[in-house]
XYZ file of C-alpha atoms in Angstrom:
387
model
C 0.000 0.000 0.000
C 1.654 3.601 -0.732
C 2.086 5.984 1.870
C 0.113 9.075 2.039
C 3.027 11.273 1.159
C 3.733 9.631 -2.186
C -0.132 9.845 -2.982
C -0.251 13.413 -2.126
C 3.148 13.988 -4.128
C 1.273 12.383 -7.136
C -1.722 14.462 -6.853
C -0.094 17.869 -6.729
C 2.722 16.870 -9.281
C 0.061 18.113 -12.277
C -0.159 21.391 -10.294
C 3.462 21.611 -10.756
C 3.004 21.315 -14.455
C 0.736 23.975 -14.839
C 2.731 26.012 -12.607
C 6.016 26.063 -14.914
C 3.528 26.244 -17.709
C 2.123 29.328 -16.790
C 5.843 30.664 -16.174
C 6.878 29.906 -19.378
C 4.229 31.962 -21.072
C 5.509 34.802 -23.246
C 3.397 38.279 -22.981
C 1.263 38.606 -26.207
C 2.411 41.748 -28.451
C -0.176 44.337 -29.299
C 2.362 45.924 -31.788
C 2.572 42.424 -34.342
C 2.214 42.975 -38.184
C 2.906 39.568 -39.515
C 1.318 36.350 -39.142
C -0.445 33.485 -40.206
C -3.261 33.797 -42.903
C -6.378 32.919 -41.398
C -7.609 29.270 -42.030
C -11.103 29.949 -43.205
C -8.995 32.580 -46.196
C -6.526 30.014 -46.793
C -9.269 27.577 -47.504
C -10.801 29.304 -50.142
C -7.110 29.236 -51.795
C -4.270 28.003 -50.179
C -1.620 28.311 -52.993
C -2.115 32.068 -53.163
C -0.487 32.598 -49.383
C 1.900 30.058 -49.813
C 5.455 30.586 -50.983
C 6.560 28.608 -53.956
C 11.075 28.618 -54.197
C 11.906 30.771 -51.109
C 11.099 31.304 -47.609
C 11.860 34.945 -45.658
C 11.317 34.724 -41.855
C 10.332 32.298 -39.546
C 6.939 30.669 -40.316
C 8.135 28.880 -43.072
C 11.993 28.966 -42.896
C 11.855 24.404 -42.138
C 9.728 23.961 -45.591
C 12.091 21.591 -47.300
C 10.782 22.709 -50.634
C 12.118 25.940 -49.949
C 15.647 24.786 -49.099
C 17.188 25.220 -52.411
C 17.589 28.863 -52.049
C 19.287 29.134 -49.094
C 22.833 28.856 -51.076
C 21.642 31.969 -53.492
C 20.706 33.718 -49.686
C 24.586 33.128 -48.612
C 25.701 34.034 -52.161
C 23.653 37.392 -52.387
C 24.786 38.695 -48.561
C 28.647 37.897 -49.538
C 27.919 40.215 -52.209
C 26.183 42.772 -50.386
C 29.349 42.649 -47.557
C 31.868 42.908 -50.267
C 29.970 45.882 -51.507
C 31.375 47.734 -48.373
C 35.375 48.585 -47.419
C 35.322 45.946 -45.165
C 33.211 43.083 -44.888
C 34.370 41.204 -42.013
C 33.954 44.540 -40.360
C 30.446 44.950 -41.839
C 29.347 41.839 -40.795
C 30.557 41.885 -37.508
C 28.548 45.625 -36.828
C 25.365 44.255 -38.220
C 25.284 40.737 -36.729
C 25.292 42.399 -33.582
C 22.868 45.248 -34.351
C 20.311 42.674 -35.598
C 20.865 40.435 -31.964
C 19.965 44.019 -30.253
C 16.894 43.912 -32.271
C 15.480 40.719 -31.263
C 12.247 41.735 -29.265
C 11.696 44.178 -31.791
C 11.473 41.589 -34.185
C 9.796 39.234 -32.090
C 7.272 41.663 -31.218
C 6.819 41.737 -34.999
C 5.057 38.402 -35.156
C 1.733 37.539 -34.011
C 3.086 33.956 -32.545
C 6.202 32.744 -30.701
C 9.195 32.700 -32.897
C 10.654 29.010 -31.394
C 13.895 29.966 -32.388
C 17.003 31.067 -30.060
C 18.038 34.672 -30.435
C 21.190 33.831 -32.528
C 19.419 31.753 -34.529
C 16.696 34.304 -35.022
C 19.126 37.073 -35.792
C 21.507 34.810 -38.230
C 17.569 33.907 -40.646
C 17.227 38.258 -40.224
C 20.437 38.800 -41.469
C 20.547 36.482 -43.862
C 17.008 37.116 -45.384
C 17.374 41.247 -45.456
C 21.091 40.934 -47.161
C 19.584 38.805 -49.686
C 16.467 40.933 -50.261
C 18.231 44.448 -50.477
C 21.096 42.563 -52.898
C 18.250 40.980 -55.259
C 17.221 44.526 -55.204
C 20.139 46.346 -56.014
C 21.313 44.207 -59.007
C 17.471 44.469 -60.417
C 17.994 48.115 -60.235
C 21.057 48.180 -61.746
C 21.936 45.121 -64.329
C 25.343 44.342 -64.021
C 26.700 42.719 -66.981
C 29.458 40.947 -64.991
C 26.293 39.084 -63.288
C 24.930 37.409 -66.406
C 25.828 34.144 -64.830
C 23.129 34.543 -61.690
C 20.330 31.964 -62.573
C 18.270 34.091 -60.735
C 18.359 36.772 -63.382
C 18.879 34.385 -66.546
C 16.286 31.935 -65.627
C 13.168 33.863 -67.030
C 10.351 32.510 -64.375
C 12.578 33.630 -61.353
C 12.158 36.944 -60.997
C 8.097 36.853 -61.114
C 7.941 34.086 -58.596
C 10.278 35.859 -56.253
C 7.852 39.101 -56.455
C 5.138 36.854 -55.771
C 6.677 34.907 -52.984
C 8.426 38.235 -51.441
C 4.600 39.829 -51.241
C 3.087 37.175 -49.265
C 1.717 37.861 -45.883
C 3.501 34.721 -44.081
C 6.577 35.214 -46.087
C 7.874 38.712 -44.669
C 10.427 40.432 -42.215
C 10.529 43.724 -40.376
C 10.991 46.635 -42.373
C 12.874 48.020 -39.704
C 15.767 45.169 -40.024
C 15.887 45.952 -43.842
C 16.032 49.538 -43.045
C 18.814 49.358 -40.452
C 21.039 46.926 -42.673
C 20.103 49.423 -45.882
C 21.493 52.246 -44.270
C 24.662 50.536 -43.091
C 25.804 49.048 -46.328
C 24.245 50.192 -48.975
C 24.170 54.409 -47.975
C 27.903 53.663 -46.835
C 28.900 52.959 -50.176
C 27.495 55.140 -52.161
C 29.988 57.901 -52.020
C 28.201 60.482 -51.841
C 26.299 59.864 -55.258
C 22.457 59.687 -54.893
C 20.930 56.301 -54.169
C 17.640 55.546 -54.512
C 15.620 55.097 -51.154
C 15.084 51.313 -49.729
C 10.784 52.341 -50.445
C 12.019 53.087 -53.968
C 14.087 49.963 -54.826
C 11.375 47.932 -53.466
C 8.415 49.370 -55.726
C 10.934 49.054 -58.910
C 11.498 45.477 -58.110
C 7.473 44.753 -57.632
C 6.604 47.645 -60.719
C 6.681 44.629 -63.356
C 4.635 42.216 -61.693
C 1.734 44.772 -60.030
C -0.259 47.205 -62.329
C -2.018 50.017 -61.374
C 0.474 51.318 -58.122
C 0.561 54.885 -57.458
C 3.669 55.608 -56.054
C 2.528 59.393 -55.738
C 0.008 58.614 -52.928
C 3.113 56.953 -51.099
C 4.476 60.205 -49.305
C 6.493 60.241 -46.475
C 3.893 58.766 -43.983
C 3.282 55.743 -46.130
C 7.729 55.153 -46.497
C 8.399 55.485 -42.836
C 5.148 53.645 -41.696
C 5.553 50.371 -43.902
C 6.046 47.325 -41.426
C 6.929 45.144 -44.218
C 7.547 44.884 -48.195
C 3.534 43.783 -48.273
C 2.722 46.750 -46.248
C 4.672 48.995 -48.577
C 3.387 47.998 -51.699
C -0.375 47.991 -50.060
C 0.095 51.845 -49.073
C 0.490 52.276 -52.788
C -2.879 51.434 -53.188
C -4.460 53.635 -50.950
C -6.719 56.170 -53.028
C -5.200 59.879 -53.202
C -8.669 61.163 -53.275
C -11.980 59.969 -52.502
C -12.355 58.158 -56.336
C -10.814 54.596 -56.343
C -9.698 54.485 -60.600
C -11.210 50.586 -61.047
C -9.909 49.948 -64.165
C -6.422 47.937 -65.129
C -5.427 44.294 -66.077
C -5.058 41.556 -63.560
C -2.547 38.635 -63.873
C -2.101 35.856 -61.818
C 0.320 37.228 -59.411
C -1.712 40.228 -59.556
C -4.916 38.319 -58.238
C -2.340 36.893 -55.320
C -1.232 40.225 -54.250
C -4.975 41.662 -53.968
C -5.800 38.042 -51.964
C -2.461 38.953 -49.498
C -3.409 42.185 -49.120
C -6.666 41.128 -47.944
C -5.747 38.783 -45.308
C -3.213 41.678 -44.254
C -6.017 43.683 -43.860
C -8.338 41.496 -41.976
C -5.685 40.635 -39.898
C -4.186 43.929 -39.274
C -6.831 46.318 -37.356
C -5.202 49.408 -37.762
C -5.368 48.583 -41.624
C -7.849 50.538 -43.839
C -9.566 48.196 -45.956
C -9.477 49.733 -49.069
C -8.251 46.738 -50.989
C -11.150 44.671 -49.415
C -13.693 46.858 -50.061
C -13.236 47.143 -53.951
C -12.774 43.590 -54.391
C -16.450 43.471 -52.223
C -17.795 46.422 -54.589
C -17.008 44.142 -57.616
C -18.524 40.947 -56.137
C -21.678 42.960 -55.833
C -21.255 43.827 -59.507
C -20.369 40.815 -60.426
C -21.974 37.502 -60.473
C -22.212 36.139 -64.106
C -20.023 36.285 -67.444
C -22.259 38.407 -68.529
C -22.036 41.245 -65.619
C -18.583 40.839 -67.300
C -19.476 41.669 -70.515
C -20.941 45.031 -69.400
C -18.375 46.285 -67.730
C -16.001 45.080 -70.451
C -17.660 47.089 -72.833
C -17.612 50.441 -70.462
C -13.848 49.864 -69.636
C -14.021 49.246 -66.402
C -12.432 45.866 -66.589
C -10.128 44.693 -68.747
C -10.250 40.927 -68.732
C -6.453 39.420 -68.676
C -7.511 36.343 -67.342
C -9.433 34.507 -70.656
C -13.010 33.591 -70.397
C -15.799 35.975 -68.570
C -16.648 33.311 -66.432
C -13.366 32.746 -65.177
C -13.144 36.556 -63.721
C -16.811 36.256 -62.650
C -15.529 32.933 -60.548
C -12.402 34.752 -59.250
C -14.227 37.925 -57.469
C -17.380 35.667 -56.464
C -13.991 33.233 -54.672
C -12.300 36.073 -53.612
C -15.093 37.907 -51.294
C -15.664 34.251 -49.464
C -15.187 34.248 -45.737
C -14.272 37.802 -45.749
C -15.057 39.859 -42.429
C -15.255 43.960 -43.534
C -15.452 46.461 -40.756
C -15.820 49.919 -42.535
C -16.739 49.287 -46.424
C -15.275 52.369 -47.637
C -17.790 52.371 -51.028
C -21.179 52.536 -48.348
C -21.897 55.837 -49.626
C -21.687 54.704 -53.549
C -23.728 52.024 -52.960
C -26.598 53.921 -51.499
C -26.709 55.978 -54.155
C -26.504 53.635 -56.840
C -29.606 51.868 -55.163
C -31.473 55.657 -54.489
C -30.997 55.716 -58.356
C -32.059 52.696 -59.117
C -35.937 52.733 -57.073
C -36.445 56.012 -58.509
C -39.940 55.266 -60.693
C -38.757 56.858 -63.614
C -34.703 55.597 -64.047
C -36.407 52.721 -63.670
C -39.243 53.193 -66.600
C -36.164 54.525 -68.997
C -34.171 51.167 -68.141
C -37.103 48.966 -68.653
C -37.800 50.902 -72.083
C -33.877 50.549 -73.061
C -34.207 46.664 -72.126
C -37.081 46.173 -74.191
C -36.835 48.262 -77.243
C -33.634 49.431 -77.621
C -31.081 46.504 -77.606
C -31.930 45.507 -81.410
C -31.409 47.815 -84.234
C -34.432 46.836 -86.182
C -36.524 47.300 -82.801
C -34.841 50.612 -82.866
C -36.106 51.127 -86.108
C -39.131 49.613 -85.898
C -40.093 52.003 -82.619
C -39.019 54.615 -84.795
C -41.152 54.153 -87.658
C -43.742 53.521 -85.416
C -43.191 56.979 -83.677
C -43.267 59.075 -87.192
C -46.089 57.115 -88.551
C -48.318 58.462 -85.000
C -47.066 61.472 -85.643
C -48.307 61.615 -89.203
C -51.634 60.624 -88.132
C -51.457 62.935 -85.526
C -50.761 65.520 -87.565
C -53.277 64.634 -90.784
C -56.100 64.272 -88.235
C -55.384 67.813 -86.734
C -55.414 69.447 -89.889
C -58.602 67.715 -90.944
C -60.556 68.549 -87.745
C -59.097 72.117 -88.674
C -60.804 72.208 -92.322
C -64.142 71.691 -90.529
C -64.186 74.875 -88.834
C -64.468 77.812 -91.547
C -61.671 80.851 -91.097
């Protein structure tokens, strides 16, 4: 029979689990900008949020299908060092800038980074040199780099816009800001360098249409939390008129679905993006909704059949959560419009009559032959009365 003490040791020793479990909790961080997508958006498409030849930060830096870039990563930041006078030196100064950064750049994820602070700062380094390098030599083509199969294999450099804009795939701007401004600004002699915002939009300018850079002034440079956040505050509308026409491409339709989930994930986020994808999924529900605004310009199809476009926006809009649908006002006018009695008698006569030209002409003819008759019997009640 055991004695009491080693029953009551047993009892308590969950207790002491809990205990250490509790301890080990980290403090949530109000201030994140990067996380997971959603399940119920990754659902409705889980390629689009998924990165397809390289990973950038944590969440999916132990994807073994994303391994084979990691000797391009170590090839790019030896470049980027040798850029500078000294690179040992360089290295050395940013390493330990990064490791001074590391609850920044924890706080920059919505869940816990299980990785040890070196570790965490060696994937930061590694990732931003990479990034600002890839940059730099799309900026300015070296011809001594013809050799880089990054550059020379032709499907490269789209997938690496697409997989650099992804939600899960992202670092700190911050980190590619500090390690900017030490290498790259250090070299330049004096001579005028692009900013880091600028670089950036030239490397995505190819792959996104339709991005204002002149509604990204200072506020939208300095506040970006990530390359996805940048490019989104390029979309934001300069004045209260969204322009909805442009081509979409496939990468295109991936960016708008990442900027989404960053947007329903990110409160302090205006939902711009959201909003006009839920304006045209009230617009849209058939091919032929297509058709109409085909023919008035406001989309221009770059995706094949009507129905295909019809199925993306009608895909698109499912499980999405909007908390301030910034066309409200539009659509409440459209709809005032629309139950006004007569709008709605000059649409139903349109509908009817006016779609075929020999209905056109045949109302026509109709109209001038009343009007004859009209006219013929006025002037023969008129002979009846004497002058």
């Amino acid at each position: 029979m055991e004695e009491p003490s080693s029953i009551q040791s047993a009892d308590t020793h969950w207790l002491e689990s809990i205990k250490i479990e509790l301890a080990e909790l980290s403090p949530l961080s109000s201030s994140w900008t990067i996380c997971r997508v959603p399940t119920k958006l990754r659902n409705t498409n889980k390629d689009a949020y998924t990165p397809h030849i390289i990973s950038v930060g944590p969440i999916h830096h132990e994807e073994r299908s994303l391994k084979g870039m990691e000797a391009h990563k170590w090839r790019y930041m030896l470049s980027l060092l040798e850029r500078t006078q000294n690179a040992v030196a360089t290295l050395d100064a940013c390493g330990k800038a990064i490791l001074r950064f590391d609850n920044d750049v924890r706080a920059s994820y919505a869940e816990w980074i299980n990785y040890s602070n070196t570790d965490l700062a060696k994937m930061m380094l590694l990732d931003g040199c990479f990034i600002l390098e890839l940059l730099l030599r799309y900026s300015n083509p070296d011809p001594k780099l013809q050799s880089d199969p990054i550059f020379t294999t032709s499907w490269m450099i789209l997938t690496l816009q697409r997989d650099l804009a992804l939600l899960e795939n992202q670092i700190p701007f911050f980190v590619l800001e500090w390690l900017f401004n030490f290498t790259v600004r250090r070299t330049a002699n004096g001579l005028a360098t692009p900013s880091l915002p600028d670089l950036a939009l030239r490397f995505f300018r190819s792959s996104i249409n339709n991005v204002n850079e002149e509604t990204l002034g200072a506020g939208g440079r300095q506040n970006s939390h990530h390359l996805l956040h940048l490019i989104h505050n390029c979309y934001f509308p300069s004045s209260p008129r969204i322009e909805t026409k442009g081509k979409r491409n496939s990468n295109n339709i991936e960016f708008i679905q990442n900027f989404i989930a960053f947007e329903q994930c990110f409160q302090e986020s205006s939902q711009y993006i959201t909003s006009y994808v839920l304006l045209m999924d009230r617009l849209i529900d058939t091919a032929k909704d297509v058709e109409v605004l085909e023919r008035r310009r406001i989309v221009a199809n770059d995706l094949g059949g009507r129905d295909d476009v019809a199925a993306m926006f009608n895909n698109i809009c499912k499980q999405i959560v909007l908390r301030d649908f910034y066309f409200a006002g539009l659509c409440e006018q459209v709809n005032e419009y629309y139950h006004r009695r007569w709008n709605r008698y000059k649409a139903s006569l349109k509908r009817d009559y006016c779609t075929n030209p020999w209905t056109i002409i045949s109302l026509l003819g109709a109209f001038i032959l009343i009007s004859l008759t009209a006219v013929q019997t006025v002037y023969s009640v008129l002979g009846y009365y004497p002058h």
